[in-house]
Amino acid sequence: MPKRSRPTSSPALAGAALLETLLGGWRALSRLEVDGFAVQRSRGVTRRANSVVPIDPPTDTAALDAALTRIESLLGAAGETPTFRLFTANGLDHEPVRAALEQRGYAAGPPVHVLLRPLADHRTAPDPRAAITVGAPPEDWLEASWRLAPRPEEGARETLRDLMAGTPAIYLALTDPESREIDVVGRAALVPHRRRTIAVLDQIAVDPGRRREGLGRAVVRSLLSLAAVQGADLALLEVETGNTAARALYRGEGFTPCGEYRYLTRP
């Protein structure tokens, strides 16, 4: 039987498919569907996993207002303040939700950019120094990731482990040859979408003492290469506006903008 040829280009990813892929790459510990909104909760660790995302919100003004009141009441009963995550991207119209929230006193934070890169043409081999695990996060990788990027929330370390274990992923680490400590880590979640696999890159961290040595670029290139081997035809990642160094790195590796989102909160 002849081998099936690899596609030369990746189909576009937009609308609800883009949303669900991003949510699948950082899967919340619990998700409740409320009137077309995904209400995510994960013990308060990371805004991505504790935000409310419109998937198919009501278009009628009264129904939308009722849905927002229901969500606020639901989270308020649990002692939590809602954080909404609204997107601007092809195939998505979150503007009515944004307007309704602003009327309720919510304010938007700075944009977070969503970047995309097809993998059909990716030919770079993984860095030969890389330690690679596919599946669940290994303990030494988790230890290094926490050391390089700790979080202040109570129980954050255990919650991060549970969040990452929710989606099969590639875990990559580079070790300093002298100290034998892991000083660079990265992750590529492998998210299924219909008959394709999409890699969502995150948790890329470099020890401050090893920056400007090209290690971040080595991790990104290696993750992309490994994701392509695993059958992914597209890679996504999220980067904050203020992270100019990371944005330049990703631009140099062929990522282009495909949308953005903002968190909306109420004082």
Coordinates of C-alpha atoms in Angstrom, one line a residue:
M1 CA 0.0 0.0 0.0
P2 CA 1.5 3.4 -0.9
K3 CA 2.2 5.8 1.8
R4 CA -0.1 8.7 2.3
S5 CA 1.6 11.9 1.4
R6 CA 1.8 14.7 4.1
P7 CA -0.3 17.7 3.2
T8 CA 1.7 20.6 1.9
S9 CA -0.4 23.2 3.8
S10 CA -2.5 23.2 7.0
P11 CA -6.2 24.0 6.9
A12 CA -7.2 27.2 8.7
L13 CA -8.2 27.1 12.3
A14 CA -10.8 29.7 13.3
G15 CA -14.0 30.3 15.3
A16 CA -15.0 27.7 17.9
A17 CA -12.4 25.3 16.7
L18 CA -9.7 27.8 17.7
L19 CA -11.3 28.3 21.1
E20 CA -11.6 24.6 21.8
T21 CA -8.0 23.9 20.7
L22 CA -6.6 26.5 23.1
L23 CA -8.8 25.3 25.9
G24 CA -7.8 21.8 25.2
G25 CA -4.1 22.7 25.4
W26 CA -4.5 23.9 29.0
R27 CA -7.5 21.9 30.1
A28 CA -9.3 23.1 33.2
L29 CA -9.9 20.7 36.1
S30 CA -13.6 21.3 35.8
R31 CA -15.7 22.8 33.0
L32 CA -19.4 23.6 33.3
E33 CA -21.5 24.7 30.2
V34 CA -23.8 27.6 31.1
D35 CA -26.0 29.0 28.3
G36 CA -23.2 28.8 25.7
F37 CA -20.4 29.8 28.0
A38 CA -17.6 27.5 29.2
V39 CA -17.2 28.1 33.0
Q40 CA -13.7 26.8 33.9
R41 CA -12.5 26.3 37.4
S42 CA -9.1 25.0 38.6
R43 CA -8.6 25.8 42.3
G44 CA -7.8 29.4 41.4
V45 CA -4.5 28.6 39.6
T46 CA -3.9 30.5 36.4
R47 CA -6.4 32.8 34.7
R48 CA -6.5 30.6 31.7
A49 CA -7.9 27.7 33.7
N50 CA -10.3 29.9 35.8
S51 CA -12.0 32.0 33.2
V52 CA -15.4 32.1 31.5
V53 CA -15.2 31.8 27.7
P54 CA -18.1 32.4 25.3
I55 CA -18.4 29.4 23.0
D56 CA -21.9 29.9 21.6
P57 CA -23.3 32.7 23.6
P58 CA -26.9 34.0 23.3
T59 CA -27.5 36.6 20.6
D60 CA -30.6 37.9 22.1
T61 CA -29.8 40.8 24.5
A62 CA -32.2 39.7 27.3
A63 CA -31.0 36.1 27.1
L64 CA -27.3 37.2 27.2
D65 CA -28.0 39.4 30.2
A66 CA -29.7 36.4 32.0
A67 CA -26.8 34.1 31.2
L68 CA -24.2 36.6 32.6
T69 CA -26.4 37.0 35.8
R70 CA -26.5 33.2 36.1
I71 CA -22.7 32.8 35.8
E72 CA -22.1 35.6 38.3
S73 CA -24.5 34.0 40.7
L74 CA -23.0 30.5 40.2
L75 CA -19.4 31.7 40.9
G76 CA -20.5 34.1 43.6
A77 CA -22.1 31.2 45.5
A78 CA -18.6 29.5 45.5
G79 CA -17.0 32.7 46.7
E80 CA -15.3 33.4 43.4
T81 CA -15.3 36.6 41.2
P82 CA -15.8 35.9 37.5
T83 CA -13.0 36.5 35.0
F84 CA -14.2 36.5 31.4
R85 CA -11.9 35.7 28.5
L86 CA -13.0 37.3 25.2
F87 CA -11.4 36.7 21.8
T88 CA -11.0 38.7 18.7
A89 CA -10.4 36.3 15.8
N90 CA -11.8 35.1 12.5
G91 CA -15.2 33.5 13.0
L92 CA -15.7 34.8 16.5
D93 CA -18.0 37.7 17.5
H94 CA -17.5 38.4 21.2
E95 CA -18.3 42.1 20.9
P96 CA -21.9 41.8 22.2
V97 CA -20.6 40.0 25.3
R98 CA -17.9 42.6 25.8
A99 CA -20.4 45.4 25.6
A100 CA -22.7 43.7 28.1
L101 CA -19.9 43.1 30.5
E102 CA -18.7 46.7 30.3
Q103 CA -22.2 47.9 31.1
R104 CA -21.8 45.7 34.3
G105 CA -18.6 47.5 35.2
Y106 CA -16.1 45.0 33.9
A107 CA -12.8 46.3 32.5
A108 CA -10.5 44.7 29.9
G109 CA -6.8 44.0 30.5
P110 CA -4.0 44.1 27.9
P111 CA -4.3 41.9 24.9
V112 CA -2.7 38.4 24.7
H113 CA -1.8 37.5 21.2
V114 CA -2.5 34.1 19.7
L115 CA 0.1 33.0 17.2
L116 CA 0.0 30.2 14.6
R117 CA 2.5 28.3 12.5
P118 CA 1.9 25.5 10.0
L119 CA 4.1 22.5 10.5
A120 CA 4.0 20.9 7.0
D121 CA 7.3 22.5 6.0
H122 CA 9.1 22.1 9.3
R123 CA 12.3 20.3 8.8
T124 CA 14.5 21.2 11.8
A125 CA 15.7 18.3 13.9
P126 CA 15.3 18.4 17.7
D127 CA 18.3 19.6 19.7
P128 CA 20.6 16.6 20.4
R129 CA 20.9 17.8 24.0
A130 CA 17.2 17.6 24.7
A131 CA 15.6 15.1 27.1
I132 CA 12.2 14.3 25.7
T133 CA 9.1 12.7 27.2
V134 CA 5.7 12.2 25.5
G135 CA 2.6 11.6 27.6
A136 CA 2.4 12.8 31.2
P137 CA 4.8 15.3 32.8
P138 CA 7.9 13.7 34.3
E139 CA 8.8 14.6 37.9
D140 CA 12.2 16.1 37.1
W141 CA 10.6 18.3 34.4
L142 CA 7.9 19.4 36.8
E143 CA 10.5 20.2 39.4
A144 CA 12.5 22.3 37.0
S145 CA 9.5 24.1 35.6
W146 CA 8.4 25.1 39.1
R147 CA 11.9 26.3 40.0
L148 CA 12.1 28.4 36.8
A149 CA 8.5 29.8 36.9
P150 CA 6.9 29.4 40.4
R151 CA 3.4 30.7 41.1
P152 CA 2.1 32.3 44.4
E153 CA -1.3 30.6 44.7
E154 CA -1.7 28.0 47.5
G155 CA -1.4 24.5 46.1
A156 CA -0.2 25.8 42.8
R157 CA 2.4 23.2 42.2
E158 CA 0.1 20.3 42.5
T159 CA -2.6 22.0 40.5
L160 CA -0.2 22.7 37.7
R161 CA 0.7 19.1 37.6
D162 CA -3.0 18.2 37.3
L163 CA -3.6 20.8 34.6
M164 CA -0.8 19.6 32.4
A165 CA -1.7 15.9 32.9
G166 CA -5.1 16.6 31.4
T167 CA -3.8 16.6 27.8
P168 CA -1.0 14.3 26.3
A169 CA 2.0 16.5 25.6
I170 CA 5.6 16.6 24.6
Y171 CA 7.9 17.7 27.5
L172 CA 11.4 18.9 26.7
A173 CA 14.3 19.8 28.9
L174 CA 17.8 21.0 28.4
T175 CA 20.4 20.3 31.1
D176 CA 23.4 22.5 32.0
P177 CA 26.5 20.2 31.4
E178 CA 28.3 21.6 34.4
S179 CA 25.7 21.9 37.1
R180 CA 23.6 19.0 35.7
E181 CA 20.5 21.0 36.5
I182 CA 17.7 21.5 34.0
D183 CA 17.8 25.1 33.1
V184 CA 15.4 25.2 30.1
V185 CA 11.9 23.6 29.8
G186 CA 9.1 23.6 27.3
R187 CA 5.8 21.8 26.6
A188 CA 3.7 21.1 23.5
A189 CA 0.2 19.8 24.3
L190 CA -1.1 17.5 21.5
V191 CA -4.8 18.5 21.0
P192 CA -6.9 16.4 18.7
H193 CA -9.4 18.2 16.5
R194 CA -11.4 16.1 14.2
R195 CA -8.9 14.1 12.1
R196 CA -5.9 16.3 12.9
T197 CA -3.6 17.1 15.8
I198 CA -2.7 20.6 16.8
A199 CA 0.3 21.4 19.1
V200 CA -0.2 24.1 21.7
L201 CA 3.1 25.4 23.0
D202 CA 3.4 26.7 26.6
Q203 CA 5.5 26.5 29.8
I204 CA 8.6 27.7 28.0
A205 CA 11.1 28.9 30.6
V206 CA 14.8 29.6 30.6
D207 CA 17.0 30.1 33.7
P208 CA 17.8 33.9 33.9
G209 CA 21.5 33.1 34.0
R210 CA 21.3 31.2 30.6
R211 CA 19.3 33.7 28.6
R212 CA 20.6 35.2 25.4
E213 CA 22.3 31.9 24.5
G214 CA 19.7 30.8 22.0
L215 CA 18.2 28.2 24.4
G216 CA 14.6 29.4 24.1
R217 CA 14.9 29.2 20.3
A218 CA 16.3 25.7 20.6
V219 CA 13.4 24.6 22.7
V220 CA 10.8 26.1 20.4
R221 CA 12.4 24.5 17.3
S222 CA 12.7 21.2 19.0
L223 CA 9.1 21.2 20.2
L224 CA 7.9 22.1 16.7
S225 CA 9.9 19.3 15.2
L226 CA 8.7 16.7 17.7
A227 CA 5.1 17.8 17.3
A228 CA 5.4 17.4 13.5
V229 CA 6.7 13.8 14.1
Q230 CA 3.7 13.1 16.3
G231 CA 1.4 14.1 13.5
A232 CA 0.6 17.7 14.3
D233 CA 0.1 19.9 11.2
L234 CA -0.3 23.2 13.1
A235 CA 1.2 24.9 16.2
L236 CA -0.4 27.6 18.4
L237 CA 0.9 29.6 21.3
E238 CA -0.1 32.6 23.4
V239 CA 2.1 35.5 24.2
E240 CA 1.5 38.7 26.2
T241 CA 1.9 42.1 24.5
G242 CA 4.6 43.2 26.9
N243 CA 6.8 40.1 26.3
T244 CA 8.7 41.7 23.4
A245 CA 11.6 39.2 23.5
A246 CA 9.3 36.2 23.2
R247 CA 7.3 37.9 20.4
A248 CA 10.5 38.5 18.4
L249 CA 11.6 34.9 19.0
Y250 CA 8.3 33.5 17.8
R251 CA 8.1 35.8 14.8
G252 CA 11.6 34.6 13.8
E253 CA 10.4 31.0 14.0
G254 CA 7.5 31.6 11.5
F255 CA 4.6 32.3 13.9
T256 CA 2.0 34.8 12.7
P257 CA -0.9 36.4 14.5
C258 CA -4.3 34.7 14.2
G259 CA -6.2 36.5 16.9
E260 CA -6.0 37.9 20.5
Y261 CA -7.9 37.8 23.7
R262 CA -8.4 40.0 26.8
Y263 CA -9.4 39.1 30.3
L264 CA -12.3 41.2 31.7
T265 CA -12.7 41.6 35.4
R266 CA -14.8 43.7 37.7
P267 CA -13.2 45.6 40.6

